[in-house]
């Protein structure tokens, strides 16, 4: 309900003030959302190493941990994708 009201208010604002003012209003709304995320992150006081760990892609974490090869990160109890074909001639 709130989203619908704000959307219609923004469209009304765009039609009365023009595109440039509308874009400025959207940037302002994004800035408010960003400020909320920053404040909540600071209030939570996360551990620095956890933040850096969360920013690195999983593939990089596997490489940093020393896992390598074609099926890195796969549980050893799970079959390889090539074993699921059921055809021995297609297995790697």
Short mmCIF file of C-alpha atoms in Angstrom, two decimals:
data_model
loop_
_atom_site.label_atom_id
_atom_site.label_comp_id
_atom_site.label_asym_id
_atom_site.label_seq_id
_atom_site.Cartn_x
_atom_site.Cartn_y
_atom_site.Cartn_z
CA UNK A 1 0.00 0.00 0.00
CA UNK A 2 2.76 2.42 0.95
CA UNK A 3 4.74 1.53 -2.17
CA UNK A 4 1.73 2.25 -4.37
CA UNK A 5 1.12 5.62 -2.73
CA UNK A 6 4.78 6.62 -3.03
CA UNK A 7 4.87 5.47 -6.67
CA UNK A 8 1.85 7.54 -7.62
CA UNK A 9 3.23 10.52 -5.70
CA UNK A 10 6.50 10.24 -7.60
CA UNK A 11 4.71 10.02 -10.94
CA UNK A 12 2.64 13.08 -10.04
CA UNK A 13 5.85 14.87 -9.03
CA UNK A 14 7.43 13.93 -12.37
CA UNK A 15 4.50 15.24 -14.38
CA UNK A 16 4.49 18.59 -12.54
CA UNK A 17 8.20 19.23 -12.05
CA UNK A 18 9.86 17.46 -14.99
CA UNK A 19 12.30 14.64 -15.54
CA UNK A 20 15.33 16.25 -13.90
CA UNK A 21 13.53 16.90 -10.61
CA UNK A 22 12.13 13.37 -10.70
CA UNK A 23 15.62 11.92 -11.08
CA UNK A 24 16.82 14.07 -8.17
CA UNK A 25 13.98 12.73 -6.01
CA UNK A 26 14.89 9.13 -6.92
CA UNK A 27 18.55 9.74 -6.05
CA UNK A 28 17.39 11.20 -2.72
CA UNK A 29 15.34 8.09 -1.95
CA UNK A 30 18.31 5.87 -2.80
CA UNK A 31 20.52 7.98 -0.53
CA UNK A 32 18.07 7.51 2.35
CA UNK A 33 18.08 3.73 1.80
CA UNK A 34 21.89 3.67 1.63
CA UNK A 35 22.14 5.71 4.83
CA UNK A 36 19.85 3.23 6.57
CA UNK A 37 22.04 0.30 5.52
CA UNK A 38 25.21 2.08 6.62
CA UNK A 39 23.77 3.02 10.01
CA UNK A 40 22.45 -0.49 10.65
CA UNK A 41 25.80 -2.00 9.64
CA UNK A 42 27.68 0.32 11.97
CA UNK A 43 25.22 -0.40 14.79
CA UNK A 44 25.71 -4.16 14.34
CA UNK A 45 29.51 -3.75 14.65
CA UNK A 46 30.46 -6.79 12.53
CA UNK A 47 33.87 -8.42 12.75
CA UNK A 48 36.18 -7.05 10.04
CA UNK A 49 37.34 -10.45 8.83
CA UNK A 50 33.73 -11.60 8.47
CA UNK A 51 32.94 -8.57 6.34
CA UNK A 52 35.91 -9.22 4.05
CA UNK A 53 35.00 -12.91 3.87
CA UNK A 54 31.47 -11.99 2.82
CA UNK A 55 32.76 -9.71 0.07
CA UNK A 56 34.95 -12.34 -1.60
CA UNK A 57 33.29 -14.61 -4.15
CA UNK A 58 32.95 -18.28 -3.15
CA UNK A 59 35.32 -19.39 -5.92
CA UNK A 60 38.06 -17.20 -4.50
CA UNK A 61 37.45 -18.69 -1.05
CA UNK A 62 37.90 -22.21 -2.44
CA UNK A 63 41.15 -21.23 -4.10
CA UNK A 64 42.37 -19.51 -0.93
CA UNK A 65 41.55 -22.62 1.09
CA UNK A 66 43.75 -24.71 -1.20
CA UNK A 67 40.96 -26.65 -2.91
CA UNK A 68 41.58 -27.09 -6.56
CA UNK A 69 40.80 -29.20 -9.52
CA UNK A 70 37.82 -29.60 -11.74
CA UNK A 71 35.31 -30.37 -9.00
CA UNK A 72 36.54 -28.03 -6.26
CA UNK A 73 34.04 -27.43 -3.49
CA UNK A 74 32.06 -30.60 -4.19
CA UNK A 75 31.25 -32.95 -1.34
CA UNK A 76 33.35 -36.08 -1.82
CA UNK A 77 30.31 -38.29 -1.13
CA UNK A 78 28.48 -36.81 -4.11
CA UNK A 79 29.04 -38.25 -7.58
CA UNK A 80 30.80 -36.16 -10.16
CA UNK A 81 28.51 -34.68 -12.83
CA UNK A 82 30.16 -36.95 -15.40
CA UNK A 83 29.15 -40.02 -13.31
CA UNK A 84 25.47 -39.14 -13.56
CA UNK A 85 25.18 -39.92 -17.25
CA UNK A 86 24.78 -43.66 -16.73
CA UNK A 87 26.86 -44.30 -19.84
CA UNK A 88 30.37 -45.60 -19.05
CA UNK A 89 31.79 -44.28 -22.31
CA UNK A 90 30.86 -40.71 -21.30
CA UNK A 91 32.38 -40.87 -17.83
CA UNK A 92 35.56 -38.88 -17.26
#
